[in-house]
Amino acid sequence: MNPRNYQKELDTLLVGKEGQEKKRLFLHCCCAPCSSYVLEYLHRYFEITVFFYNPNITEEKEYEKRKEELTRFLQEAPFGTSVAIEDGDYCPERFLEVAKGHEKDPERGPRCERCFRLRLEETAKQARKGKFDYFCTTLSISPHKNAELLMQIGEELSVRYGVPYLPSDFKKRNGYKRSIELSREYNLYRQDYCGCRFSKEAREREVRE
């Protein structure tokens, strides 16, 4: 069986949609750099509300810095005024609860899957509450994130909460490369770890070694 091509599925979904009445998309955003290309790409097709919900960021200073950069990007990007932003609760204890017992997992292991599910489930809940047409996340733009796993979780939650998950692998078509270009253009803060203290510690070990 050939693996699914999520970008091709999205292309099919978007055929003929530009210029038509836009569907409403509730988009989980992890940071400004990852959001930059995704918003540049999708704003032509959707009425977007970005959802900054990242309890994995266990340092409040880091959390606020990432949120402020996302807000600044929306203020400066030419399409930013068409994008709404919703701030999720800052609740690092929720991430620590799902990470319990998985503190020593390697990056991209079960702890990361639990983190994805935590953030996507809250996104799905809020999308249903707000009666959005779709929900999704910017996470798949990273070469370090498993788009297939994100799709699997998203589609499971889609069934549970009754809101379609937008097929996506935003790293395709040089999406990640474009996000780097936009980060330079807008001088966006780019962190070198995912957000949680475990990924930060792993990154610091890599640097030392």
mmCIF file of C-alpha atoms in Angstrom:
data_model
loop_
_atom_site.group_PDB
_atom_site.id
_atom_site.type_symbol
_atom_site.label_atom_id
_atom_site.label_comp_id
_atom_site.label_asym_id
_atom_site.label_seq_id
_atom_site.Cartn_x
_atom_site.Cartn_y
_atom_site.Cartn_z
ATOM 1 C CA MET A 1 0.000 0.000 0.000
ATOM 2 C CA ASN A 2 1.361 3.410 -0.953
ATOM 3 C CA PRO A 3 1.678 5.909 1.891
ATOM 4 C CA ARG A 4 -0.833 8.730 1.897
ATOM 5 C CA ASN A 5 0.241 12.016 0.369
ATOM 6 C CA TYR A 6 -1.322 14.558 2.724
ATOM 7 C CA GLN A 7 -0.251 17.531 0.611
ATOM 8 C CA LYS A 8 -1.997 16.024 -2.410
ATOM 9 C CA GLU A 9 -5.121 15.460 -0.294
ATOM 10 C CA LEU A 10 -5.041 19.109 0.750
ATOM 11 C CA ASP A 11 -4.527 20.208 -2.860
ATOM 12 C CA THR A 12 -7.646 18.269 -3.857
ATOM 13 C CA LEU A 13 -9.624 19.814 -1.016
ATOM 14 C CA LEU A 14 -8.573 23.340 -2.021
ATOM 15 C CA VAL A 15 -9.231 23.076 -5.760
ATOM 16 C CA GLY A 16 -11.427 25.982 -6.814
ATOM 17 C CA LYS A 17 -11.719 27.333 -3.264
ATOM 18 C CA GLU A 18 -9.667 30.529 -3.688
ATOM 19 C CA GLY A 19 -12.002 33.472 -4.137
ATOM 20 C CA GLN A 20 -15.002 31.588 -2.748
ATOM 21 C CA GLU A 21 -16.592 32.044 0.658
ATOM 22 C CA LYS A 22 -14.016 30.850 3.157
ATOM 23 C CA LYS A 23 -14.494 27.974 5.553
ATOM 24 C CA ARG A 24 -13.434 28.542 9.165
ATOM 25 C CA LEU A 25 -10.202 26.915 10.358
ATOM 26 C CA PHE A 26 -9.089 26.624 13.994
ATOM 27 C CA LEU A 27 -5.320 26.304 13.725
ATOM 28 C CA HIS A 28 -3.136 25.254 16.620
ATOM 29 C CA CYS A 29 0.122 27.241 16.471
ATOM 30 C CA CYS A 30 3.259 26.298 18.355
ATOM 31 C CA CYS A 31 5.342 29.380 17.520
ATOM 32 C CA ALA A 32 5.693 32.226 15.027
ATOM 33 C CA PRO A 33 8.327 30.623 12.743
ATOM 34 C CA CYS A 34 6.314 27.427 12.229
ATOM 35 C CA SER A 35 3.128 29.445 11.757
ATOM 36 C CA SER A 36 4.591 31.888 9.239
ATOM 37 C CA TYR A 37 4.473 29.764 6.079
ATOM 38 C CA VAL A 38 1.304 27.933 7.102
ATOM 39 C CA LEU A 39 -0.594 31.206 7.537
ATOM 40 C CA GLU A 40 0.863 32.692 4.362
ATOM 41 C CA TYR A 41 -0.320 29.594 2.504
ATOM 42 C CA LEU A 42 -3.755 29.013 4.039
ATOM 43 C CA HIS A 43 -5.105 32.530 4.589
ATOM 44 C CA ARG A 44 -6.237 32.636 0.933
ATOM 45 C CA TYR A 45 -8.558 29.686 1.498
ATOM 46 C CA PHE A 46 -9.738 29.912 5.113
ATOM 47 C CA GLU A 47 -10.974 32.305 7.740
ATOM 48 C CA ILE A 48 -8.334 31.418 10.329
ATOM 49 C CA THR A 49 -8.240 31.642 14.091
ATOM 50 C CA VAL A 50 -4.863 30.659 15.509
ATOM 51 C CA PHE A 51 -4.875 28.898 18.866
ATOM 52 C CA PHE A 52 -1.765 29.344 20.990
ATOM 53 C CA TYR A 53 -2.008 26.377 23.327
ATOM 54 C CA ASN A 54 1.333 24.921 24.380
ATOM 55 C CA PRO A 55 1.438 23.615 27.956
ATOM 56 C CA ASN A 56 4.627 21.741 27.038
ATOM 57 C CA ILE A 57 6.495 25.052 27.377
ATOM 58 C CA THR A 58 7.395 24.734 31.042
ATOM 59 C CA GLU A 59 9.169 28.076 31.449
ATOM 60 C CA GLU A 60 6.715 30.974 31.579
ATOM 61 C CA LYS A 61 9.265 33.449 30.184
ATOM 62 C CA GLU A 62 9.742 31.237 27.113
ATOM 63 C CA TYR A 63 5.979 30.783 26.757
ATOM 64 C CA GLU A 64 5.350 34.526 26.779
ATOM 65 C CA LYS A 65 8.185 35.206 24.341
ATOM 66 C CA ARG A 66 6.810 32.748 21.790
ATOM 67 C CA LYS A 67 3.281 34.093 22.154
ATOM 68 C CA GLU A 68 4.478 37.690 21.747
ATOM 69 C CA GLU A 69 6.406 36.776 18.588
ATOM 70 C CA LEU A 70 3.325 35.139 17.077
ATOM 71 C CA THR A 71 1.278 38.240 17.887
ATOM 72 C CA ARG A 72 3.944 40.515 16.388
ATOM 73 C CA PHE A 73 4.091 38.446 13.207
ATOM 74 C CA LEU A 74 0.323 38.776 12.762
ATOM 75 C CA GLN A 75 0.599 42.524 13.269
ATOM 76 C CA GLU A 76 3.364 42.888 10.658
ATOM 77 C CA ALA A 77 2.433 40.325 7.989
ATOM 78 C CA PRO A 78 0.275 41.797 5.175
ATOM 79 C CA PHE A 79 -2.437 39.189 5.746
ATOM 80 C CA GLY A 80 -2.225 39.301 9.543
ATOM 81 C CA THR A 81 -5.266 41.492 10.081
ATOM 82 C CA SER A 82 -7.422 38.758 8.552
ATOM 83 C CA VAL A 83 -6.234 36.227 11.157
ATOM 84 C CA ALA A 84 -7.686 36.098 14.686
ATOM 85 C CA ILE A 85 -5.727 34.785 17.661
ATOM 86 C CA GLU A 86 -6.996 32.927 20.703
ATOM 87 C CA ASP A 87 -4.751 32.351 23.693
ATOM 88 C CA GLY A 88 -5.118 29.024 25.448
ATOM 89 C CA ASP A 89 -4.648 28.734 29.193
ATOM 90 C CA TYR A 90 -1.062 28.562 30.406
ATOM 91 C CA CYS A 91 -1.115 25.225 32.235
ATOM 92 C CA PRO A 92 2.293 23.472 32.226
ATOM 93 C CA GLU A 93 1.012 21.078 34.869
ATOM 94 C CA ARG A 94 -1.161 19.417 32.221
ATOM 95 C CA PHE A 95 1.887 18.562 30.142
ATOM 96 C CA LEU A 96 3.835 17.306 33.173
ATOM 97 C CA GLU A 97 0.877 15.076 34.010
ATOM 98 C CA VAL A 98 0.851 13.376 30.585
ATOM 99 C CA ALA A 99 4.669 13.201 30.563
ATOM 100 C CA LYS A 100 4.799 11.449 33.941
ATOM 101 C CA GLY A 101 6.682 8.171 33.618
ATOM 102 C CA HIS A 102 8.061 9.223 30.220
ATOM 103 C CA GLU A 103 10.629 11.745 31.382
ATOM 104 C CA LYS A 104 13.507 9.706 29.977
ATOM 105 C CA ASP A 105 11.910 8.930 26.618
ATOM 106 C CA PRO A 106 14.016 9.954 23.621
ATOM 107 C CA GLU A 107 12.832 12.798 21.443
ATOM 108 C CA ARG A 108 10.112 11.669 18.980
ATOM 109 C CA GLY A 109 9.193 8.872 21.391
ATOM 110 C CA PRO A 110 5.974 8.157 23.352
ATOM 111 C CA ARG A 111 6.248 11.358 25.390
ATOM 112 C CA CYS A 112 6.066 13.445 22.229
ATOM 113 C CA GLU A 113 3.033 11.500 21.037
ATOM 114 C CA ARG A 114 1.282 12.193 24.330
ATOM 115 C CA CYS A 115 2.174 15.880 23.999
ATOM 116 C CA PHE A 116 0.766 16.045 20.459
ATOM 117 C CA ARG A 117 -2.440 14.420 21.620
ATOM 118 C CA LEU A 118 -2.807 16.809 24.555
ATOM 119 C CA ARG A 119 -2.511 19.889 22.354
ATOM 120 C CA LEU A 120 -4.590 18.547 19.485
ATOM 121 C CA GLU A 121 -7.387 17.336 21.742
ATOM 122 C CA GLU A 122 -7.774 20.782 23.304
ATOM 123 C CA THR A 123 -7.753 22.262 19.802
ATOM 124 C CA ALA A 124 -10.481 19.850 18.687
ATOM 125 C CA LYS A 125 -12.584 20.655 21.763
ATOM 126 C CA GLN A 126 -12.347 24.388 21.143
ATOM 127 C CA ALA A 127 -13.004 23.934 17.420
ATOM 128 C CA ARG A 128 -16.236 22.105 18.212
ATOM 129 C CA LYS A 129 -17.203 24.741 20.773
ATOM 130 C CA GLY A 130 -16.598 27.505 18.225
ATOM 131 C CA LYS A 131 -18.385 25.592 15.435
ATOM 132 C CA PHE A 132 -15.368 25.672 13.114
ATOM 133 C CA ASP A 133 -15.342 23.787 9.823
ATOM 134 C CA TYR A 134 -11.835 22.345 10.324
ATOM 135 C CA PHE A 135 -9.037 22.128 12.857
ATOM 136 C CA CYS A 136 -5.339 21.516 12.329
ATOM 137 C CA THR A 137 -1.843 22.237 13.689
ATOM 138 C CA THR A 138 1.303 23.887 12.341
ATOM 139 C CA LEU A 139 3.466 21.174 13.936
ATOM 140 C CA SER A 140 3.891 19.127 10.756
ATOM 141 C CA ILE A 141 6.041 21.845 9.176
ATOM 142 C CA SER A 142 8.975 20.756 11.321
ATOM 143 C CA PRO A 143 11.281 18.084 9.852
ATOM 144 C CA HIS A 144 11.467 16.725 13.408
ATOM 145 C CA LYS A 145 7.718 16.056 13.630
ATOM 146 C CA ASN A 146 5.964 12.975 12.272
ATOM 147 C CA ALA A 147 3.191 14.181 9.956
ATOM 148 C CA GLU A 148 1.694 10.697 9.731
ATOM 149 C CA LEU A 149 1.365 10.489 13.517
ATOM 150 C CA LEU A 150 -0.165 13.967 13.681
ATOM 151 C CA MET A 151 -2.676 13.004 10.987
ATOM 152 C CA GLN A 152 -3.544 9.801 12.830
ATOM 153 C CA ILE A 153 -4.189 11.659 16.078
ATOM 154 C CA GLY A 154 -6.059 14.447 14.295
ATOM 155 C CA GLU A 155 -8.367 12.052 12.475
ATOM 156 C CA GLU A 156 -9.084 10.081 15.657
ATOM 157 C CA LEU A 157 -10.056 13.313 17.398
ATOM 158 C CA SER A 158 -12.071 14.365 14.357
ATOM 159 C CA VAL A 159 -14.319 11.355 14.849
ATOM 160 C CA ARG A 160 -14.620 12.015 18.577
ATOM 161 C CA TYR A 161 -15.393 15.723 18.371
ATOM 162 C CA GLY A 162 -17.148 15.947 15.013
ATOM 163 C CA VAL A 163 -14.835 18.501 13.385
ATOM 164 C CA PRO A 164 -12.830 17.472 10.280
ATOM 165 C CA TYR A 165 -9.045 17.509 10.589
ATOM 166 C CA LEU A 166 -7.379 19.304 7.692
ATOM 167 C CA PRO A 167 -5.043 16.907 5.807
ATOM 168 C CA SER A 168 -1.581 18.390 6.004
ATOM 169 C CA ASP A 169 2.157 17.943 5.904
ATOM 170 C CA PHE A 170 3.286 21.544 5.769
ATOM 171 C CA LYS A 171 6.974 20.722 5.305
ATOM 172 C CA LYS A 172 6.148 19.675 1.735
ATOM 173 C CA ARG A 173 6.704 22.052 -1.184
ATOM 174 C CA ASN A 174 9.608 23.652 0.650
ATOM 175 C CA GLY A 175 7.277 24.775 3.424
ATOM 176 C CA TYR A 176 9.989 24.457 6.052
ATOM 177 C CA LYS A 177 12.445 26.352 3.834
ATOM 178 C CA ARG A 178 9.895 29.121 3.323
ATOM 179 C CA SER A 179 9.308 29.350 7.081
ATOM 180 C CA ILE A 180 13.037 29.993 7.545
ATOM 181 C CA GLU A 181 12.934 32.707 4.873
ATOM 182 C CA LEU A 182 9.955 34.377 6.540
ATOM 183 C CA SER A 183 11.636 34.107 9.937
ATOM 184 C CA ARG A 184 14.588 36.028 8.552
ATOM 185 C CA GLU A 185 12.379 38.558 6.807
ATOM 186 C CA TYR A 186 10.441 39.348 9.994
ATOM 187 C CA ASN A 187 13.375 38.716 12.347
ATOM 188 C CA LEU A 188 11.381 36.095 14.236
ATOM 189 C CA TYR A 189 12.720 34.450 17.347
ATOM 190 C CA ARG A 190 13.594 30.841 16.481
ATOM 191 C CA GLN A 191 14.196 28.526 19.394
ATOM 192 C CA ASP A 192 16.375 25.439 18.943
ATOM 193 C CA TYR A 193 14.227 23.062 21.003
ATOM 194 C CA CYS A 194 10.564 22.083 20.977
ATOM 195 C CA GLY A 195 9.544 23.700 24.235
ATOM 196 C CA CYS A 196 9.526 21.265 27.131
ATOM 197 C CA ARG A 197 12.390 20.994 29.586
ATOM 198 C CA PHE A 198 13.160 17.501 28.345
ATOM 199 C CA SER A 199 13.737 18.649 24.771
ATOM 200 C CA LYS A 200 15.758 21.606 26.065
ATOM 201 C CA GLU A 201 17.970 19.294 28.112
ATOM 202 C CA ALA A 202 18.431 16.992 25.105
ATOM 203 C CA ARG A 203 19.428 19.946 22.934
ATOM 204 C CA GLU A 204 21.898 21.180 25.540
ATOM 205 C CA ARG A 205 23.481 17.694 25.673
ATOM 206 C CA GLU A 206 23.848 17.704 21.889
ATOM 207 C CA VAL A 207 25.609 21.073 22.009
ATOM 208 C CA ARG A 208 27.986 19.918 24.748
ATOM 209 C CA GLU A 209 28.833 16.740 22.862
#
